[in-house]
Structures are given as structure tokens and as C-alpha cells.
Coordinates of C-alpha atoms and ligand atoms in Angstrom, one line a residue:
X165 CA 3.2 127.8 52.5
X166 CA 3.9 130.8 54.8
X167 CA 5.3 129.3 58.0
X168 CA 7.0 126.2 59.4
X169 CA 3.8 125.5 61.3
X170 CA 1.8 125.5 58.1
X171 CA 4.4 123.0 56.7
X172 CA 4.0 120.8 59.7
X173 CA 0.2 120.9 59.3
X174 CA 0.5 119.8 55.6
X175 CA 2.7 116.9 56.7
X176 CA 0.1 115.9 59.3
X177 CA -2.5 115.7 56.6
X178 CA -0.3 114.0 54.0
X179 CA -1.7 110.5 53.2
X180 CA 1.7 109.5 51.6
X181 CA 3.6 110.3 54.8
X182 CA 3.9 106.7 56.0
X183 CA 6.0 105.8 52.9
X184 CA 8.9 107.7 54.4
X185 CA 9.4 104.8 56.8
X186 CA 10.4 102.6 53.9
X187 CA 13.7 104.5 53.6
X188 CA 16.9 104.7 55.6
X189 CA 17.5 108.4 55.7
X190 CA 20.5 109.7 57.5
X191 CA 19.9 111.8 60.6
X192 CA 20.2 115.6 60.0
X193 CA 20.0 115.4 56.2
X194 CA 17.4 117.0 53.9
X195 CA 17.9 115.0 50.7
X196 CA 17.0 116.9 47.5
X197 CA 19.0 114.8 45.1
X198 CA 16.7 111.8 44.5
X199 CA 16.8 112.8 40.8
X200 CA 20.4 111.8 40.8
X201 CA 20.6 108.9 43.3
X202 CA 17.6 107.8 45.2
X203 CA 17.7 107.1 48.9
X204 CA 18.5 103.6 50.3
X205 CA 15.3 101.7 50.9
X206 CA 15.2 99.9 54.3
X207 CA 14.5 96.5 52.6
X208 CA 17.6 96.6 50.3
X209 CA 20.4 95.6 52.6
X210 CA 18.6 92.5 54.0
X211 CA 17.5 91.5 50.5
X212 CA 21.0 91.8 49.0
X213 CA 22.4 90.0 52.0
X214 CA 19.9 87.2 51.4
X215 CA 20.8 87.0 47.7
X216 CA 24.5 86.8 48.6
X217 CA 24.2 84.4 51.5
X218 CA 21.4 82.1 50.5
X219 CA 20.9 82.3 46.8
X220 CA 24.5 82.7 45.8
X221 CA 26.2 81.2 48.9
X222 CA 24.0 78.1 49.2
X223 CA 22.0 77.9 46.0
X224 CA 25.0 78.6 43.8
X225 CA 24.4 78.0 40.1
X226 CA 21.0 76.4 40.9
X227 CA 19.6 79.8 41.8
X228 CA 19.4 80.8 38.2
X229 CA 16.3 78.4 38.1
X230 CA 15.3 77.9 41.8
X231 CA 15.5 81.6 42.8
X232 CA 14.2 82.8 39.5
X233 CA 17.3 84.8 38.6
X234 CA 16.9 84.1 34.9
X235 CA 13.6 85.9 34.7
X236 CA 14.5 88.8 36.9
X237 CA 14.8 91.3 34.0
X238 CA 11.2 90.5 33.0
X239 CA 9.9 90.4 36.6
X240 CA 11.3 93.8 37.5
X241 CA 10.4 95.0 34.0
X242 CA 6.7 94.1 34.6
X243 CA 6.8 96.2 37.8
X244 CA 8.3 99.2 36.1
X245 CA 5.8 98.8 33.2
X246 CA 3.0 99.7 35.7
X247 CA 4.7 103.0 36.3
X248 CA 5.1 104.0 32.7
X249 CA 1.8 102.9 31.2
X250 CA 2.7 99.8 29.3
X251 CA 1.7 96.2 29.5
X252 CA 3.3 93.2 31.3
X253 CA 5.9 91.5 29.0
X254 CA 6.7 94.7 27.1
X255 CA 9.6 96.1 29.1
X256 CA 12.8 94.6 30.5
X257 CA 15.6 95.7 32.8
X258 CA 19.1 95.5 31.4
X259 CA 22.4 97.3 31.1
X260 CA 22.7 101.1 31.5
X261 CA 20.5 103.9 30.2
X262 CA 23.3 104.8 27.7
X263 CA 23.6 101.2 26.4
X264 CA 19.8 100.9 26.1
X265 CA 19.6 104.1 24.2
X266 CA 22.2 102.8 21.8
X267 CA 20.0 99.7 21.2
X268 CA 16.6 101.6 20.7
X269 CA 18.0 104.5 18.7
X270 CA 19.7 101.9 16.4
X271 CA 16.4 100.2 16.0
X272 CA 14.4 103.4 15.4
X273 CA 16.9 104.6 12.8
X274 CA 16.9 101.3 11.0
X275 CA 13.1 101.2 11.0
X276 CA 12.7 104.8 9.9
X277 CA 15.3 104.4 7.1
X278 CA 13.8 101.1 5.9
X279 CA 10.4 102.8 5.5
X280 CA 12.0 105.9 3.8
X281 CA 15.7 106.0 3.1
X282 CA 15.6 109.8 2.7
X283 CA 15.0 110.2 6.4
X284 CA 18.5 111.0 7.8
X285 CA 17.9 113.4 10.7
X286 CA 17.9 112.7 14.4
X287 CA 16.4 115.6 16.2
X288 CA 17.0 116.4 19.9
X289 CA 17.1 119.1 22.4
X290 CA 20.4 121.1 22.8
X291 CA 20.3 120.7 26.6
X292 CA 19.4 117.0 26.5
X293 CA 21.6 115.0 28.9
X294 CA 25.0 114.6 27.2
X295 CA 25.1 110.8 27.1
X296 CA 22.0 110.9 24.9
X297 CA 23.6 113.4 22.6
X298 CA 26.9 111.5 22.5
X299 CA 25.2 108.2 21.7
X300 CA 23.1 109.9 19.0
X301 CA 26.2 111.6 17.6
X302 CA 28.0 108.2 17.3
X303 CA 25.0 106.5 15.7
X304 CA 24.5 109.4 13.3
X305 CA 28.1 108.9 12.1
X306 CA 27.6 105.2 11.6
X307 CA 24.3 105.6 9.8
X308 CA 25.2 108.6 7.6
X309 CA 22.7 110.7 9.5
X310 CA 22.8 114.2 10.9
X311 CA 22.1 115.1 14.6
X312 CA 20.1 118.3 14.8
X313 CA 19.9 120.1 18.1
X314 CA 17.2 122.7 18.9
X315 CA 15.6 124.6 21.8
X316 CA 12.3 123.0 23.0
X317 CA 10.1 125.6 21.3
X318 CA 11.8 125.1 18.0
X319 CA 11.1 121.3 17.9
X320 CA 7.6 121.4 16.3
X321 CA 8.9 123.4 13.4
X322 CA 11.6 120.8 12.7
X323 CA 9.4 117.8 12.3
X324 CA 9.7 117.3 8.6
X325 CA 10.2 114.8 5.7
X326 CA 13.9 114.4 6.5
X327 CA 13.3 113.5 10.1
X328 CA 14.0 109.9 11.1
X329 CA 13.8 110.0 14.9
X330 CA 12.8 112.6 17.5
X331 CA 14.9 111.6 20.5
X332 CA 14.0 113.5 23.7
X333 CA 14.3 113.3 27.5
X334 CA 10.8 113.7 28.8
X335 CA 11.8 115.8 31.8
X336 CA 15.0 117.8 31.1
X337 CA 17.8 117.0 33.5
X338 CA 18.8 120.6 34.0
X339 CA 15.6 122.6 34.1
X340 CA 13.0 120.0 35.0
X341 CA 11.0 121.2 32.1
X342 CA 8.6 118.4 30.9
X343 CA 7.7 117.8 27.3
X344 CA 4.1 117.0 26.2
X345 CA 4.9 113.4 25.2
X346 CA 1.5 112.7 23.6
X347 CA 1.5 115.9 21.5
X348 CA 5.1 115.6 20.3
X349 CA 4.7 111.9 19.5
X350 CA 1.6 112.6 17.5
X351 CA 3.3 115.5 15.7
X352 CA 6.4 113.3 14.9
X353 CA 4.2 110.5 13.6
X354 CA 2.3 113.0 11.4
X355 CA 5.7 113.9 9.9
X356 CA 6.4 110.2 9.4
X357 CA 9.1 110.0 12.1
X358 CA 9.6 107.8 15.2
X359 CA 10.1 108.8 18.8
X360 CA 12.6 107.7 21.4
X361 CA 11.9 108.9 25.0
X362 CA 14.4 108.9 27.8
X363 CA 12.4 108.6 31.1
X364 CA 15.4 109.0 33.4
X365 CA 13.7 111.8 35.3
X366 CA 10.2 110.6 34.8
X367 CA 9.9 106.9 35.9
X368 CA 8.6 107.0 39.5
X369 CA 8.6 110.8 39.4
X370 CA 5.6 111.8 37.1
X371 CA 2.8 109.8 35.6
X372 CA 3.9 108.4 32.2
X373 CA 1.6 106.9 29.6
X374 CA 3.8 105.5 26.8
X375 CA 1.0 103.4 25.3
X376 CA -1.5 106.2 25.5
X377 CA 1.0 108.5 23.7
X378 CA 1.6 105.9 21.1
X379 CA 5.4 106.3 21.7
X380 CA 7.8 104.1 19.8
X381 CA 10.7 103.4 22.2
X382 CA 11.7 104.3 25.7
X383 CA 14.5 103.8 28.1
X384 CA 15.2 105.0 31.7
X385 CA 17.3 104.9 34.8
X386 CA 17.0 102.6 37.9
X387 CA 19.0 104.7 40.3
X388 CA 17.1 107.9 40.4
X389 CA 13.4 108.0 41.3
X390 CA 13.3 104.2 41.3
X391 CA 15.7 104.1 44.2
X392 CA 17.6 101.1 42.8
X393 CA 21.1 102.1 44.1
X394 CA 24.2 103.5 42.6
X395 CA 24.7 102.3 39.0
X396 CA 21.4 100.2 39.2
X397 CA 20.4 98.5 35.9
X398 CA 18.3 100.5 33.5
X399 CA 15.1 99.6 31.6
X400 CA 14.1 99.5 27.9
X401 CA 10.7 99.4 26.2
X402 CA 9.9 99.0 22.5
X403 CA 6.3 99.4 21.3
X404 CA 5.1 95.9 20.5
X405 CA 4.4 97.1 16.9
X406 CA 8.2 97.5 16.5
X407 CA 9.7 95.0 18.9
X408 CA 10.1 92.2 16.3
X409 CA 11.0 94.3 13.3
X410 CA 14.7 94.7 14.0
X411 CA 17.7 93.0 15.6
X412 CA 19.1 95.4 18.0
X413 CA 22.8 95.6 17.4
X414 CA 24.0 94.2 20.8
X415 CA 22.9 90.7 19.9
X416 CA 24.1 88.9 23.0
X417 CA 23.0 85.5 24.0
X418 CA 20.5 86.7 26.6
X419 CA 18.5 88.2 23.8
X420 CA 18.5 84.9 21.8
X421 CA 15.3 83.0 21.3
X422 CA 16.9 79.9 23.0
X423 CA 20.1 80.9 24.8
X424 CA 20.6 77.4 26.2
X425 CA 20.6 75.7 22.9
X426 CA 24.0 77.3 22.3
X427 CA 23.5 77.5 18.5
X428 CA 26.3 79.2 16.6
X429 CA 23.9 81.5 14.8
X430 CA 21.8 84.3 16.3
X431 CA 18.0 84.0 16.3
X432 CA 16.5 86.9 18.3
X433 CA 13.9 86.2 21.0
X434 CA 10.4 87.5 20.1
X435 CA 9.3 90.8 21.7
X436 CA 11.3 92.9 24.1
X437 CA 13.5 90.0 25.3
X438 CA 15.7 90.5 22.3
X439 CA 16.8 93.8 23.9
X440 CA 18.6 91.8 26.6
X441 CA 22.3 91.3 25.9
X442 CA 24.6 89.6 28.4
X443 CA 24.2 88.1 31.9
X444 CA 22.3 90.4 34.3
X445 CA 24.1 91.9 37.3
X446 CA 22.1 89.9 39.9
X447 CA 23.1 91.8 43.1
X448 CA 22.2 95.1 41.4
X449 CA 19.0 93.7 40.1
X450 CA 18.0 92.5 43.6
X451 CA 18.6 96.1 45.0
X452 CA 16.7 97.6 42.1
X453 CA 13.7 95.4 42.8
X454 CA 13.6 96.8 46.4
X455 CA 13.7 100.3 45.0
X456 CA 10.9 99.8 42.5
X457 CA 8.8 98.2 45.3
X458 CA 9.0 101.5 47.2
X459 CA 7.3 103.3 44.4
X460 CA 4.7 100.5 44.0
X461 CA 4.0 100.8 47.7
X462 CA 2.2 104.1 46.8
X463 CA -0.3 102.2 44.6
X464 CA -2.9 101.6 47.5
X465 CA -2.5 105.3 48.4
X466 CA -3.3 106.6 45.0
X467 CA -0.2 105.6 43.0
X468 CA 1.6 107.9 40.6
X469 CA -1.3 110.4 40.5
X470 CA -1.1 110.9 44.3
X471 CA 2.7 111.1 44.1
X472 CA 2.4 113.7 41.4
X473 CA 0.0 115.8 43.4
X474 CA 2.4 115.8 46.3
X475 CA 5.4 116.4 44.2
X476 CA 3.8 119.5 42.6
X477 CA 2.9 120.8 46.0
X478 CA 6.5 120.4 47.2
X479 CA 8.1 121.9 44.1
X480 CA 5.6 124.8 43.9
X481 CA 6.2 125.7 47.6
X482 CA 10.0 125.5 47.3
X483 CA 10.0 127.6 44.1
X484 CA 7.8 130.3 45.7
X485 CA 9.6 130.5 49.0
X486 CA 13.1 130.7 47.4
X487 CA 12.0 133.3 44.9
X488 CA 10.5 135.4 47.7
X489 CA 13.6 135.1 49.9
X490 CA 16.6 134.8 47.6
X491 CA 16.4 137.5 45.0
X492 CA 20.0 136.8 43.8
X493 CA 18.7 133.5 42.3
X494 CA 16.5 133.2 39.2
X495 CA 14.0 130.3 38.8
X496 CA 15.2 128.1 35.9
X497 CA 12.4 125.6 36.1
X498 CA 8.9 126.2 34.7
X499 CA 6.5 127.9 37.2
X500 CA 3.6 126.3 35.4
X501 CA 2.8 123.0 37.1
X502 CA 1.9 121.3 33.8
X503 CA 5.4 121.9 32.4
X504 CA 7.5 121.0 35.5
X505 CA 8.8 117.5 36.4
X506 CA 9.7 116.7 40.0
X507 CA 12.7 119.1 40.4
X508 CA 13.3 122.8 40.9
X509 CA 16.4 124.6 39.6
X510 CA 17.8 128.0 40.2
X511 CA 20.4 129.8 38.2
X512 CA 23.1 132.1 39.3
X513 CA 25.6 133.6 36.9
X514 CA 28.7 132.8 39.0
X515 CA 28.4 131.3 42.4
X516 CA 26.2 128.3 41.9
X517 CA 28.9 125.7 42.8
X518 CA 30.0 127.2 46.2
X519 CA 26.5 127.9 47.2
X520 CA 25.5 124.3 46.7
X521 CA 28.7 123.2 48.6
X522 CA 27.8 125.4 51.5
X523 CA 24.3 124.1 51.5
X524 CA 25.5 120.5 51.5
X525 CA 27.8 121.3 54.5
X526 CA 24.6 122.2 56.3
X527 CA 23.0 118.8 55.4
X528 CA 20.8 120.1 52.6
X529 CA 21.9 117.9 49.6
X530 CA 21.1 119.0 46.1
X531 CA 23.6 119.2 43.2
X532 CA 25.2 121.6 40.7
X533 CA 25.2 121.5 36.9
X534 CA 27.6 123.8 35.1
X535 CA 26.5 125.6 31.9
X536 CA 27.7 124.9 28.4
X537 CA 30.1 127.8 27.9
X538 CA 31.0 126.6 24.4
X539 CA 27.7 127.6 22.9
X540 CA 26.2 131.1 22.6
X541 CA 22.9 129.8 23.9
X542 CA 25.1 128.5 26.8
X543 CA 22.9 126.8 29.4
X544 CA 23.3 128.6 32.8
X545 CA 25.0 127.2 35.9
X546 CA 22.2 125.5 37.8
X547 CA 21.5 124.7 41.5
X548 CA 19.4 121.6 41.2
X549 CA 16.9 120.3 43.7
X550 CA 15.0 117.1 43.2
X551 CA 11.9 116.3 45.2
X552 CA 11.0 112.7 45.8
X553 CA 7.5 112.7 47.3
X554 CA 7.9 109.2 48.8
X555 CA 10.2 110.4 51.5
X556 CA 10.2 114.2 51.5
X557 CA 8.1 116.3 53.9
X558 CA 6.8 119.8 53.6
X559 CA 8.8 120.8 56.6
X560 CA 11.9 119.7 54.6
X561 CA 10.9 122.2 51.9
X562 CA 10.6 125.0 54.5
X563 CA 13.9 124.2 56.2
X564 CA 15.9 123.7 52.9
X565 CA 14.7 127.1 51.7
X566 CA 15.6 128.7 55.0
X567 CA 19.2 127.2 54.8
X568 CA 19.5 128.5 51.3
X569 CA 18.5 132.0 52.4
X570 CA 21.1 131.9 55.2
X571 CA 23.9 130.6 53.0
X572 CA 23.3 133.5 50.6
X573 CA 22.8 136.2 53.2
X574 CA 25.7 135.2 55.4
X575 CA 28.1 134.9 52.4
X576 CA 29.5 131.7 53.9
X577 CA 29.7 130.2 50.4
X578 CA 32.7 132.5 49.8
X579 CA 34.8 130.2 52.1
X580 CA 37.7 128.7 50.3
X581 CA 36.6 125.1 51.1
X582 CA 33.3 125.6 49.2
X583 CA 35.1 126.8 46.1
X584 CA 37.3 123.6 45.5
X585 CA 35.7 121.7 42.6
X586 CA 35.3 118.0 43.2
X587 CA 35.2 115.5 40.3
X588 CA 31.5 114.9 40.8
X589 CA 29.4 118.1 41.1
Ligands
PLP782 C1 18.4 112.0 31.0 C2 19.5 111.1 31.4 N1 19.8 110.0 30.6 C3 20.8 109.2 31.0 C4 21.5 109.4 32.1 C5 22.6 108.4 32.6 O1 22.8 107.3 31.8 P1 23.7 106.2 32.4 O2 23.0 105.5 33.5 O3 24.0 105.3 31.3 O4 25.0 106.8 33.0 C6 21.2 110.4 33.0 C7 22.0 110.6 34.2 O5 21.9 111.5 35.0 C8 20.2 111.3 32.6 O6 19.9 112.4 33.4

């Protein structure tokens, strides 16, 4: 892409362009943070209002049956299942990603150790998202296991007879680097281990084929590329070959085989329903369904394959333009399409935070992720830009890159106001 006119021409040819109208985008904003919090779908406010006024206000407790509230975790789960390559009835929406990770990692550890008690290692990536590492650290302590952290290229060499579970985020939250799920799952299985995949940056962003890869467990976020709203419920999937093998530890009544028999003893529901725990947050669920529907709206236009093609074109163009115009920044995401998720990150040794603040003040919203200074391999400070092909245009890519160039060349990022760290970066 060499000019704004060329960007406009690409937008004119874009068959996914009509999907932008499904979103309520603020005027004057180029939103490159859908990998953190997706944009508000136009349908959400009216749907949540309807749930509040009609289903709750008028239907009251009857709505658990009459409005189908009780089966919402399954109904939305079946929709998400279509985006991650699994069958209806195999995936449910519940709780948060962190809580769901606790459930599936507990199950995976229990199954791996039941099959071979000598397996005591959980293997993950050093720059995996911290909540994943913290949950794994806690479970490792409880189960007498060791959490081993490695760089991506070291992982294949660590798949051995001690390994219980390979736990990875499919698309890395910092760099956007995407693992080969099928190859790593097959390699882990050859070593006798199980896999847990965090799809936080994959569901709705890149095609995912959990069943084709033969993966064991997966979890993911509702508020990123699924546009479900702040703190939206998350999802959880267990391969049907494992689903009935283990009681996940948060054995709440919604995961019981017959919750309304109110028996004093726990009998887990068959299949993935046992991964439910307590009463679902209905208002958040209603918003999440509207968000998932925006991704499914792409199905008649080519679905995830078409979204992926556009996402790669957007990220490729942004990476190339910024590299050519902003020599002070170094590309921290893979240049190779096959290895890149739907985000592009740039590293700068010192000024990442104020540069992002200055960019946000211009209406170009991305985010900043600081490095891990406690480790010699210390991940770099990162300027992070997420690209949601449902609502982004090629002209947004062009304009965002131009703003970034201006912020750097003018030195406006040096202003005091851009150097005050807020709680959320
Ligand atoms: C890979 C990954 N996992 C999990 C989470 C968050 O989990 P939770 O929704 O429980 O806060 C994030 C949030 O950014 C993430 O990037």
C-alpha cells in the first residue's frame, strides 16, 4: 500500500466492508485495540435493554425457562464452537478465562497423572499472558508439579516423558506470534502429554481447528475479538474424549447432572456442562451473544477464512508502512504471515508508553505492554496494535501509520502529560 488513494481503492473492493455498519464506532477514532476490548456492536444496547426491561422486568424468575436463560451458556457456546472448529454441544460459556483455565488445567493434570504418575511438568511459554502462568504456578504447587517456562523455539525439545501438560496461548498477547497448534499438539501427544490452548487472541481473529488438531482442552475470552463487552464471560472446551473423565474442581450446582433435584451429593453432568459452576451473569451473556453474532455475520461473506485474508492484508500493510517510516521502532511481531495473529507490535527501548499516549490523544487507540525487567531475556516494551477486520478499513491503517510517524518526528510524546503512567496501560 503506497498511498491513501490506494488504501481507499482497497476499501472500495473489500467484500467485508459492510460489516463495519454493525458497530457503534466513535467519530474520529481509529480503534486498534480490539485485541483488548472489542468495539460495541450496534445491537448490544437494545438487546441488553430488552433483557432488563422485558425478560427481567416483566418475565422475572419465569425468564429462566421462558426466555431460555438457563440454556444460554450452551446456546452461545454452540455459536463460538463454529469459530474454533468443534461440534455443537462441546463448548460452553462460563466464568472468566482465568477461572476456566483453572478448571481445564486441573483436569488435564489429573488425567495425565492418572495415566502416568511420573508426569509432573507443566510446560509453557515465558511470555505467556501472566494470568495463565499464575494459575499454572498455583496448580503446580497444589499437585506437586513443576512449571517450566521456555522460549517458543525451545518448546519442541522439552516435550519429554516428564511432561504432563503443554499449556500455551495460541497467539501470544505481546508479539502476536502464532503457534502451529496442530504440530505442537501432535508432538505433545507423541511425548504422552496433553495440551491446553488459550484462544484469547484467536477466537474470532484467526481460523482455529481444535478438533482437526486433536487438541485436548481450550479456553478463551469473550471481550476481545468476540466483541462481548468489558468483562464478558469466557468459554471452555474439553475434547469429548476427556470431558467425562474428571470432575473439574469447581463443582458448582450448574455443572450438576440435575441441578433442580437439589441432592446433597455432587453428580457431574455428562459432557462439557460439568464445566459450568454457578449462576451465569445474564446481562453480560446477552451482550456477549450480540458480539459473537457480529463475527458470525461474516459467515455468508466467507467466514473466518475471509476475515483472516483481510486481517493479514491489514497487518502486513501496517507493519510495512511503519517499518519504512519509523526507523526508531523495531517490528516485534512476525513478518511471516503464517506466524502472525491479528496484531502488530513494535518495540522501543524507552519511549513506548508516552508514544502510545500521544497516539491515543490523536484518536489512534492501541495499547502498551511493559517488558519483564526481572528476567535477563526481559521481554521488550511493546506498542501493541490489534486489527479487527470486521470494522477496520485500509484507510485506517494508512492514517494510523501516518499519525505514528508524526508523533515520533514531532517529539510530542515528550510532553509531560504523556509520561504520567495510568493504572491500565
Ligand atoms: C492470553 C490471555 N489469557 C487470559 C486473559 C485474561 O483473562 P481474564 O479474562 O480471566 O482476565 C488475557 C487478557 O488479556 C489474555 O491475553
